[in-house]
PDB file of N, CA, C and O in Angstrom:
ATOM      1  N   UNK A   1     182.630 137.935 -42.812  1.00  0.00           N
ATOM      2  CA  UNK A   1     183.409 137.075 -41.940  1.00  0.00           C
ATOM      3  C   UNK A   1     184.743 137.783 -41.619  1.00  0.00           C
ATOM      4  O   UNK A   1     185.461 137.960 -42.604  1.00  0.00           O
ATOM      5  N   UNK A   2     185.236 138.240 -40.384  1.00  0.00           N
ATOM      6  CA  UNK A   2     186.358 138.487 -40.201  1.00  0.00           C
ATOM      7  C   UNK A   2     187.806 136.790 -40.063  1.00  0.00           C
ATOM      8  O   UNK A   2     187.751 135.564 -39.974  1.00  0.00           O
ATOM      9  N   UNK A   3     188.652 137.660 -40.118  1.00  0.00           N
ATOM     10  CA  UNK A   3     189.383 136.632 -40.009  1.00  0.00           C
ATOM     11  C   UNK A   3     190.919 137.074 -39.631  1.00  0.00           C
ATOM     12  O   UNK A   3     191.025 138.057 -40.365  1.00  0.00           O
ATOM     13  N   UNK A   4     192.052 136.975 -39.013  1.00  0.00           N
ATOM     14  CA  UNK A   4     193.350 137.167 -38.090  1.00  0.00           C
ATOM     15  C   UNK A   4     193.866 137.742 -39.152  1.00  0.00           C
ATOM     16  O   UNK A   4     194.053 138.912 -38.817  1.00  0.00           O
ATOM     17  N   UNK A   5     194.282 137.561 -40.489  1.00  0.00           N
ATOM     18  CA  UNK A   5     194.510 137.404 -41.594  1.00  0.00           C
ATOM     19  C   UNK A   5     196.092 137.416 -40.953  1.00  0.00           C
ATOM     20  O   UNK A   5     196.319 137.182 -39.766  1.00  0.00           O
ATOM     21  N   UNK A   6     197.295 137.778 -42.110  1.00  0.00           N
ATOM     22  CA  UNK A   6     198.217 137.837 -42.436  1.00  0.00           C
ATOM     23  C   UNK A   6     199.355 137.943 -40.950  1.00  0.00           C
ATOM     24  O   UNK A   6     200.286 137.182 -40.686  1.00  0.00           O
ATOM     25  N   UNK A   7     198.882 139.135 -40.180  1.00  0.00           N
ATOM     26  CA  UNK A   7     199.512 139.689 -39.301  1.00  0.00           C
ATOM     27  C   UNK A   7     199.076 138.450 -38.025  1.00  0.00           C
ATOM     28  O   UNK A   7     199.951 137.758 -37.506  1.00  0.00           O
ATOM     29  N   UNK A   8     197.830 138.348 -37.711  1.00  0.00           N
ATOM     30  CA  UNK A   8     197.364 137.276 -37.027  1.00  0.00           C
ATOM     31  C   UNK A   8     197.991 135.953 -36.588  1.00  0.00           C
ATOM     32  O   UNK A   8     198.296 135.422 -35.521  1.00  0.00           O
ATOM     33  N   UNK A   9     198.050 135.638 -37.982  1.00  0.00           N
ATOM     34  CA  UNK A   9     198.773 133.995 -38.052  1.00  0.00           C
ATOM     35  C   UNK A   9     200.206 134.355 -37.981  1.00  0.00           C
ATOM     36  O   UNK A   9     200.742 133.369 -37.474  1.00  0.00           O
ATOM     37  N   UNK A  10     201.301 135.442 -38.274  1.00  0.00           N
ATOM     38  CA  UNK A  10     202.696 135.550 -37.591  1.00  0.00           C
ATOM     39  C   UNK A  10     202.431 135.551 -36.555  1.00  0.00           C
ATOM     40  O   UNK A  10     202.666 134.386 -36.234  1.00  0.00           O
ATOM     41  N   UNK A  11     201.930 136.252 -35.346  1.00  0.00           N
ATOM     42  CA  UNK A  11     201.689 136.710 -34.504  1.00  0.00           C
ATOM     43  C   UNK A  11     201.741 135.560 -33.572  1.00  0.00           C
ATOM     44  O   UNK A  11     202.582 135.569 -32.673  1.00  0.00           O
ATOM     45  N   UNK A  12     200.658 134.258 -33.750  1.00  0.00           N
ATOM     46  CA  UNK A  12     200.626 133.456 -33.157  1.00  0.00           C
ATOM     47  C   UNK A  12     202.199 132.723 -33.766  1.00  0.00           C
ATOM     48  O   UNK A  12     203.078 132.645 -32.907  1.00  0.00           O
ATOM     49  N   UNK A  13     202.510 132.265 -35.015  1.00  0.00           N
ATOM     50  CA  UNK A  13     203.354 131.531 -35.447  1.00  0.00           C
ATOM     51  C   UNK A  13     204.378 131.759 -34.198  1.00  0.00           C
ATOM     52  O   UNK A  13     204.718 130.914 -33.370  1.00  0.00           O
ATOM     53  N   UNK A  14     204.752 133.029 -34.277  1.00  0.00           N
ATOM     54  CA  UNK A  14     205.879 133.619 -33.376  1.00  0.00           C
ATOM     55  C   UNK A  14     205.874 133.123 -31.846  1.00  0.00           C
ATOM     56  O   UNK A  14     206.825 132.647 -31.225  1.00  0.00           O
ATOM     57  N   UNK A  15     204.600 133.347 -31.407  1.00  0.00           N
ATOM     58  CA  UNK A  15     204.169 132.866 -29.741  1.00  0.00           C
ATOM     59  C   UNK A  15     204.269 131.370 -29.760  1.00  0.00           C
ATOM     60  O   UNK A  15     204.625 130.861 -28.697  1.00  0.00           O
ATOM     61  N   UNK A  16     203.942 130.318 -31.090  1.00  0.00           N
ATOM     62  CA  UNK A  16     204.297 129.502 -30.911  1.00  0.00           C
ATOM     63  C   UNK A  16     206.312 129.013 -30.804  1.00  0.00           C
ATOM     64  O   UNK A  16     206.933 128.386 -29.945  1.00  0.00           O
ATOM     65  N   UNK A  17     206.572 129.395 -31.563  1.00  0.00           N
ATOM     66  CA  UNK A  17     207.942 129.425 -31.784  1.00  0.00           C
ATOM     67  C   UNK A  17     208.705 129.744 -30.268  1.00  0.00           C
ATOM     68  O   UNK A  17     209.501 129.034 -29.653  1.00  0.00           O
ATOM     69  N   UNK A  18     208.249 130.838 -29.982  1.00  0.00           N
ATOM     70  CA  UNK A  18     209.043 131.323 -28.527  1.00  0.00           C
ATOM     71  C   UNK A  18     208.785 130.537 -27.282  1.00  0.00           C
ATOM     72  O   UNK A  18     209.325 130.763 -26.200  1.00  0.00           O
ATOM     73  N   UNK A  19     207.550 129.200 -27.631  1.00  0.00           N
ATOM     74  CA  UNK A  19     207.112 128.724 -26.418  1.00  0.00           C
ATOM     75  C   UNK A  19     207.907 127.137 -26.864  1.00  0.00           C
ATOM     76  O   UNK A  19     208.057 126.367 -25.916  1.00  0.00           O
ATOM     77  N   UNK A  20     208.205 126.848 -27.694  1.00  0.00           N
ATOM     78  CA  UNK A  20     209.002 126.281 -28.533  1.00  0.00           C
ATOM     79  C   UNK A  20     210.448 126.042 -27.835  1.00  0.00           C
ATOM     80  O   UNK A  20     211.025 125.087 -27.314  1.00  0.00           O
ATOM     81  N   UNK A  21     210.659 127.062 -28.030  1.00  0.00           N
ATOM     82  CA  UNK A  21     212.612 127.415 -27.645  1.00  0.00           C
ATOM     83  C   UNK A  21     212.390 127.657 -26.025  1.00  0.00           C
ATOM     84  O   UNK A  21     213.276 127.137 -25.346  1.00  0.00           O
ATOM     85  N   UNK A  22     211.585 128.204 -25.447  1.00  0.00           N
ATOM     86  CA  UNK A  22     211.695 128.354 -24.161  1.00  0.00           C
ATOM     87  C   UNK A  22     211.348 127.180 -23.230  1.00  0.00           C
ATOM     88  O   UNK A  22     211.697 127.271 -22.053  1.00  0.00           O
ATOM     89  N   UNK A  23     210.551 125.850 -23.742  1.00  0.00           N
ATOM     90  CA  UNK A  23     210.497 124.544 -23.353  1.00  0.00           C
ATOM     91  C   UNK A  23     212.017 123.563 -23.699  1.00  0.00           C
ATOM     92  O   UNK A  23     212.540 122.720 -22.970  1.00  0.00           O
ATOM     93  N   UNK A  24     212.293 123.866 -24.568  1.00  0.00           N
ATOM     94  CA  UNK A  24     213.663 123.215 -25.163  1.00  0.00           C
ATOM     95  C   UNK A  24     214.592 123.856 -24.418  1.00  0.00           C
ATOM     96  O   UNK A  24     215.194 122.956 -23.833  1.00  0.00           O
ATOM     97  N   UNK A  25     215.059 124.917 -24.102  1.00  0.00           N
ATOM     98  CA  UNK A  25     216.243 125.527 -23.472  1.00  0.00           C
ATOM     99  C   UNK A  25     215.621 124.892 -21.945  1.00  0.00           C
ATOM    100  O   UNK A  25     216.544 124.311 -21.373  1.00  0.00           O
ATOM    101  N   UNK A  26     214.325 124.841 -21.132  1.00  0.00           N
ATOM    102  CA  UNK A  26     213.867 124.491 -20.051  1.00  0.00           C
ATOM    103  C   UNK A  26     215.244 122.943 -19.253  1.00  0.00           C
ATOM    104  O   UNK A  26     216.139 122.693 -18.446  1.00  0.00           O
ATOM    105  N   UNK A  27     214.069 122.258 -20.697  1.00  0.00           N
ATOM    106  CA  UNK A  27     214.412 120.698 -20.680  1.00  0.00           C
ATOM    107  C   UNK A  27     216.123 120.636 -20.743  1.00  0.00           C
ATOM    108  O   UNK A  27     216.649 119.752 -20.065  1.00  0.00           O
ATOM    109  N   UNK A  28     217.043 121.583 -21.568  1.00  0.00           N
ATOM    110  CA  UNK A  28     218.030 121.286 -21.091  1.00  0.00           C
ATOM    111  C   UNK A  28     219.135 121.371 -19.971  1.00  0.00           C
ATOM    112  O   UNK A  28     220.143 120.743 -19.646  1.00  0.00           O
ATOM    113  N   UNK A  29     218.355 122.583 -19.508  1.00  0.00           N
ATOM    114  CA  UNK A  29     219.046 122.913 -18.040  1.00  0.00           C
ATOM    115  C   UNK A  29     218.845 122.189 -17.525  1.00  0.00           C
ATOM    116  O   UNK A  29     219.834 121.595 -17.096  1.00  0.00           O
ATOM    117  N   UNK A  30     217.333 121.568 -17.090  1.00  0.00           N
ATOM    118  CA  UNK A  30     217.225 120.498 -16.009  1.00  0.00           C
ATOM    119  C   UNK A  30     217.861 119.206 -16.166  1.00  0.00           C
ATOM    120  O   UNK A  30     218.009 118.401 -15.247  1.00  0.00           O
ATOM    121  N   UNK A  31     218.278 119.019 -17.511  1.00  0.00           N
ATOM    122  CA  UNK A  31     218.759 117.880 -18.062  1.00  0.00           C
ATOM    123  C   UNK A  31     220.265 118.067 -17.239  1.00  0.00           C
ATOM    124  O   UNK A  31     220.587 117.259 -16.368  1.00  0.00           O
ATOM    125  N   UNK A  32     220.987 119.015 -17.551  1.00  0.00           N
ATOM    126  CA  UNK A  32     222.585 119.268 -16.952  1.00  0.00           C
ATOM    127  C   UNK A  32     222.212 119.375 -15.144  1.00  0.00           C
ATOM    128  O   UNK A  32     222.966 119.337 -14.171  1.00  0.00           O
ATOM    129  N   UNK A  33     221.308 119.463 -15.211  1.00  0.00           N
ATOM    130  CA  UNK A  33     221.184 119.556 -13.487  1.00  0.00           C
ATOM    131  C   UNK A  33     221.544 118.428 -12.903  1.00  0.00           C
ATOM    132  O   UNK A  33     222.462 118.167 -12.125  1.00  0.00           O
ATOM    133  N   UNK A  34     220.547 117.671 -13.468  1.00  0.00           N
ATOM    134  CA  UNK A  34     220.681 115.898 -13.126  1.00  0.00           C
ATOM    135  C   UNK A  34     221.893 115.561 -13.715  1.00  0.00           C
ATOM    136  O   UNK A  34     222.086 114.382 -13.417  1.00  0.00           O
ATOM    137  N   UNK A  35     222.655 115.903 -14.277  1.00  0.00           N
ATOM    138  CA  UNK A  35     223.829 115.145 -14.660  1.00  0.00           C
ATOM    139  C   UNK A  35     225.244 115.728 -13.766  1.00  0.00           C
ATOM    140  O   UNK A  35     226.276 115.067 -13.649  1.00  0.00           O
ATOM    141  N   UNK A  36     225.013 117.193 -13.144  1.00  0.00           N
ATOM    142  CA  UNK A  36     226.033 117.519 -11.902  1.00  0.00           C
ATOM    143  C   UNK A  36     225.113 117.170 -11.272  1.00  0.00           C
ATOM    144  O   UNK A  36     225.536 116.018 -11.175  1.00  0.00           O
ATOM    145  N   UNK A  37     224.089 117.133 -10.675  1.00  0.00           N
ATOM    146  CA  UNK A  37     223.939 116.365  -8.935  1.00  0.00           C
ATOM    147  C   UNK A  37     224.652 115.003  -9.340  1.00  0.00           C
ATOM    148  O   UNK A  37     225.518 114.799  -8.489  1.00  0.00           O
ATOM    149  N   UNK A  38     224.647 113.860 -10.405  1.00  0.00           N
ATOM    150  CA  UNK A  38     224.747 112.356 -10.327  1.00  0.00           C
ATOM    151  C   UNK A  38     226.443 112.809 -10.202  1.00  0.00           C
ATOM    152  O   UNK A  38     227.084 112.234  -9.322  1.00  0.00           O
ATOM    153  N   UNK A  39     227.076 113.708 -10.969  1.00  0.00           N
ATOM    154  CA  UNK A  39     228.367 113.728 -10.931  1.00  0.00           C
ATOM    155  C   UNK A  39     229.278 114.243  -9.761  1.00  0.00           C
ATOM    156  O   UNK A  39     230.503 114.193  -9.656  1.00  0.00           O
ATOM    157  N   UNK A  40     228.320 114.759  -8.903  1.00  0.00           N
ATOM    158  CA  UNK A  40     228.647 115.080  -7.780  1.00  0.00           C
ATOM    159  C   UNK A  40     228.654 114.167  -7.076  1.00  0.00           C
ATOM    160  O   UNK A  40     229.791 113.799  -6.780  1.00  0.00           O
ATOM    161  N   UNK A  41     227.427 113.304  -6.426  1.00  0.00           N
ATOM    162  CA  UNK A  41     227.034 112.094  -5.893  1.00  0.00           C
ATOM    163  C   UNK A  41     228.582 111.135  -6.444  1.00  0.00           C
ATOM    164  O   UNK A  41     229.427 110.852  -5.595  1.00  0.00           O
ATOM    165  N   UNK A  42     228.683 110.913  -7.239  1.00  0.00           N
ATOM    166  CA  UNK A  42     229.772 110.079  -7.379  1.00  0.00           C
ATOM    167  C   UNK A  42     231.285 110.131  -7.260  1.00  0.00           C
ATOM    168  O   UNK A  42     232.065 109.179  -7.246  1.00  0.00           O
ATOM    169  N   UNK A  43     231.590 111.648  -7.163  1.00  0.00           N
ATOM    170  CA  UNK A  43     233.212 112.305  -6.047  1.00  0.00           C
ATOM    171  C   UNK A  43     232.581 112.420  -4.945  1.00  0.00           C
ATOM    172  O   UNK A  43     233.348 111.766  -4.237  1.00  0.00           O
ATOM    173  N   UNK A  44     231.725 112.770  -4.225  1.00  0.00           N
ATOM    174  CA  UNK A  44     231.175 112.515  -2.783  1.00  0.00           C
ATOM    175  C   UNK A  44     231.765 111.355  -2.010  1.00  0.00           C
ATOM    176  O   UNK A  44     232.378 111.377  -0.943  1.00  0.00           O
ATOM    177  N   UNK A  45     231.276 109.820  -3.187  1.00  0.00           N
ATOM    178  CA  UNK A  45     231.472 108.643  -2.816  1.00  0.00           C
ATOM    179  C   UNK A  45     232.751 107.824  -2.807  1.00  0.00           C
ATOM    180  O   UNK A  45     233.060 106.833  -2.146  1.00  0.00           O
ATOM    181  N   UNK A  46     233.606 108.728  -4.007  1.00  0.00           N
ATOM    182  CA  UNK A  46     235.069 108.718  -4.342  1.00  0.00           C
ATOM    183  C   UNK A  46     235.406 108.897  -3.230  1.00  0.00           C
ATOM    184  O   UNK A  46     235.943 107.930  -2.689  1.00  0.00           O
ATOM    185  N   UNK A  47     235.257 110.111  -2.452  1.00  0.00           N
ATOM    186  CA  UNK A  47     236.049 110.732  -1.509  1.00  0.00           C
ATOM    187  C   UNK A  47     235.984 110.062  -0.221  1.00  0.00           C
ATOM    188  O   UNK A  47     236.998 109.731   0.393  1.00  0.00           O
ATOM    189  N   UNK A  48     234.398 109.791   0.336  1.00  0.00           N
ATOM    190  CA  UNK A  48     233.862 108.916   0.956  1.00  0.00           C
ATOM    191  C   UNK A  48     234.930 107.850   1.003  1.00  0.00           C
ATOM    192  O   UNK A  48     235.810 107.973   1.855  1.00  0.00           O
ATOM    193  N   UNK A  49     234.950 106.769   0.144  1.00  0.00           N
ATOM    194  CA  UNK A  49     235.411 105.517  -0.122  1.00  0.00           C
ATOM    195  C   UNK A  49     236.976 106.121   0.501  1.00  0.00           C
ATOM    196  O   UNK A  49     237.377 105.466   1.463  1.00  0.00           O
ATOM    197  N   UNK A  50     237.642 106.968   0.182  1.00  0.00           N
ATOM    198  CA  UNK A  50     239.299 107.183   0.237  1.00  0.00           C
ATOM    199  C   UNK A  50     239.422 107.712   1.636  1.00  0.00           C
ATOM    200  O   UNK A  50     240.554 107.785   2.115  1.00  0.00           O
ATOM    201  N   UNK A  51     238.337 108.108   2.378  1.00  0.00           N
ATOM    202  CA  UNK A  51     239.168 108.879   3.637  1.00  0.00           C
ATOM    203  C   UNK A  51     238.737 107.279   4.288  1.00  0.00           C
ATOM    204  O   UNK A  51     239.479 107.085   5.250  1.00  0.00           O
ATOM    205  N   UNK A  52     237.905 106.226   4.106  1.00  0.00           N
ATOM    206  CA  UNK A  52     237.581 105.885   4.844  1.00  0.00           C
ATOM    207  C   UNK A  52     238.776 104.463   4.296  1.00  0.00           C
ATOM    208  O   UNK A  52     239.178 103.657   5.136  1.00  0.00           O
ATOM    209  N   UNK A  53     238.976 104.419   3.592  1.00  0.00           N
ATOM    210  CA  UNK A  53     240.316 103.329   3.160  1.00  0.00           C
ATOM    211  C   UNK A  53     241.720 103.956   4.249  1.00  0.00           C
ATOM    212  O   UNK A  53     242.357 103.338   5.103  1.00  0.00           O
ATOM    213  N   UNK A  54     241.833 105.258   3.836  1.00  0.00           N
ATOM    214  CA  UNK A  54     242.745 106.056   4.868  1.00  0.00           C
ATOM    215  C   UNK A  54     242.598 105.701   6.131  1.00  0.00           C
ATOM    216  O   UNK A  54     243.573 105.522   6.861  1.00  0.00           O
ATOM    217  N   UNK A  55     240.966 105.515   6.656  1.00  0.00           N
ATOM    218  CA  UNK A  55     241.154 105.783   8.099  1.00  0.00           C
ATOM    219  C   UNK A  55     241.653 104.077   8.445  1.00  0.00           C
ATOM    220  O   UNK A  55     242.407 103.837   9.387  1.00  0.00           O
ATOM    221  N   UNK A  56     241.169 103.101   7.637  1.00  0.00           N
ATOM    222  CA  UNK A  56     241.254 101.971   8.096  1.00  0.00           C
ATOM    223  C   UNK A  56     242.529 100.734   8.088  1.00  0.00           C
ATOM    224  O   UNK A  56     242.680  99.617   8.584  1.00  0.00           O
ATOM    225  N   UNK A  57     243.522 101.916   6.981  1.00  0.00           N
ATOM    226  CA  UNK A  57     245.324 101.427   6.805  1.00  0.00           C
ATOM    227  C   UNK A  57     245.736 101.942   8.185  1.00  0.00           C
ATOM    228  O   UNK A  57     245.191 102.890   8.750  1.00  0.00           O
ATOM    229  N   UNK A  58     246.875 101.135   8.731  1.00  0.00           N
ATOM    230  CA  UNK A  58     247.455 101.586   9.960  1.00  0.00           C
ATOM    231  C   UNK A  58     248.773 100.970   9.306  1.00  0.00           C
ATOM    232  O   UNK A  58     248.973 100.090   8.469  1.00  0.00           O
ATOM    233  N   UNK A  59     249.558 101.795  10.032  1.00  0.00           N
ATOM    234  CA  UNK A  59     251.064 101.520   9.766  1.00  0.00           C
ATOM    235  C   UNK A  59     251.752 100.672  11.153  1.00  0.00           C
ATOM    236  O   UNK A  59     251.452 100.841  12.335  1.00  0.00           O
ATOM    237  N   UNK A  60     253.040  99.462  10.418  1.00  0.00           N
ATOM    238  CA  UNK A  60     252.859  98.722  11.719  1.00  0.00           C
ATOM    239  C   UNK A  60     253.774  99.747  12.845  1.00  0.00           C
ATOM    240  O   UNK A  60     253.373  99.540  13.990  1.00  0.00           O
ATOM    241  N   UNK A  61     254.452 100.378  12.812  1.00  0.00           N
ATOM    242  CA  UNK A  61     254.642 101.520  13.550  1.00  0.00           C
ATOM    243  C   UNK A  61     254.149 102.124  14.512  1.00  0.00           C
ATOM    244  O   UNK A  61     254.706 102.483  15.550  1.00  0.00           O
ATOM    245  N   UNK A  62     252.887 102.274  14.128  1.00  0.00           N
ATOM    246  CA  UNK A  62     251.472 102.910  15.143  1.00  0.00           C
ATOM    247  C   UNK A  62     251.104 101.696  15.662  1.00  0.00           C
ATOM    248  O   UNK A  62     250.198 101.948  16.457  1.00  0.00           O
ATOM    249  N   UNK A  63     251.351 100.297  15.643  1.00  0.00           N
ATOM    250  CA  UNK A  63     250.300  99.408  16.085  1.00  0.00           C
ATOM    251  C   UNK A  63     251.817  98.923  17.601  1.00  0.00           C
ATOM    252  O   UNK A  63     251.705  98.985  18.825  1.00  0.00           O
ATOM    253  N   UNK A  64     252.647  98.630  17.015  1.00  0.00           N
ATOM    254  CA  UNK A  64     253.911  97.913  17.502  1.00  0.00           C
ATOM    255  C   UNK A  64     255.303  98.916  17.062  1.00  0.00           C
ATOM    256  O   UNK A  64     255.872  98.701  15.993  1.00  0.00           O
ATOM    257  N   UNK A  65     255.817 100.122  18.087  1.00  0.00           N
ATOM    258  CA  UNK A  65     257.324  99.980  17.471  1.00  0.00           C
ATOM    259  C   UNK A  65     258.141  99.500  17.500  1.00  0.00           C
ATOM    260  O   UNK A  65     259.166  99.754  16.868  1.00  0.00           O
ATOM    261  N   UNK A  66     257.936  98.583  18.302  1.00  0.00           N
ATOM    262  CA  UNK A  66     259.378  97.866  18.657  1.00  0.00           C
ATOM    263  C   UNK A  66     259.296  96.438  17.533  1.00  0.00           C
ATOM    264  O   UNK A  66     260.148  95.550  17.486  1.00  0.00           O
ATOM    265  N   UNK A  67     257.884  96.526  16.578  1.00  0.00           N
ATOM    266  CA  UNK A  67     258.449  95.185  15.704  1.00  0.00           C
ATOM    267  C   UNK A  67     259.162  95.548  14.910  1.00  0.00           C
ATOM    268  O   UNK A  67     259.327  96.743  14.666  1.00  0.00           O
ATOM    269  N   UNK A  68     259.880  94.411  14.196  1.00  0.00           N
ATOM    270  CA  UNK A  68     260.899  94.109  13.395  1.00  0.00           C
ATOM    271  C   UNK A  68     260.025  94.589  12.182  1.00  0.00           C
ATOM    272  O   UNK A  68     258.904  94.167  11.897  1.00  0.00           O
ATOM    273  N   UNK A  69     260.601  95.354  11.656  1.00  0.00           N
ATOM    274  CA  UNK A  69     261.121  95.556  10.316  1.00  0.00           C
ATOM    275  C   UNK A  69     261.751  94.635   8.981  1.00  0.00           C
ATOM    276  O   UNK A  69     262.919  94.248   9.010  1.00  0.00           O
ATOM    277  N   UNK A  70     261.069  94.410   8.107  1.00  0.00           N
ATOM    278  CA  UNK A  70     260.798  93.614   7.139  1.00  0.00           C
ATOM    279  C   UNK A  70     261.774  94.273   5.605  1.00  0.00           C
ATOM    280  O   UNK A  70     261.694  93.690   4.524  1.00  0.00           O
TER     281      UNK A  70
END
């Protein structure tokens, strides 16, 4: 009966191990991916929200100069 013996079973141990760490390091990049796109998405909407607060303040100045002043 042959058999992998000694060298065999490192051999695989190892291929398992490296497929191991190379699924785990995978999962965490994609993990930080999704967490800058969501963190992006949400200063997008920051910014969004502020130019559009900006655009919609008017000063009474620009509307009327000649009103009175408060």
């Amino acid at each position: 009966m042959v058999t992998p013996g000694p060298l065999g079973f490192a051999a695989i141990a190892f291929i398992g191990v490296a497929v191991f760490l190379l699924v785990w390091d995978m999962l965490r990049r994609i993990r930080r991916g999704r967490y800058r796109e969501e963190v992006n998405a949400e200063l997008d909407a920051e910014e969004q929200a502020r130019a559009a607060r900006a655009a919609s303040e008017t000063d009474d100045e620009d509307i009327d100069p000649a009103a009175p002043r408060s």
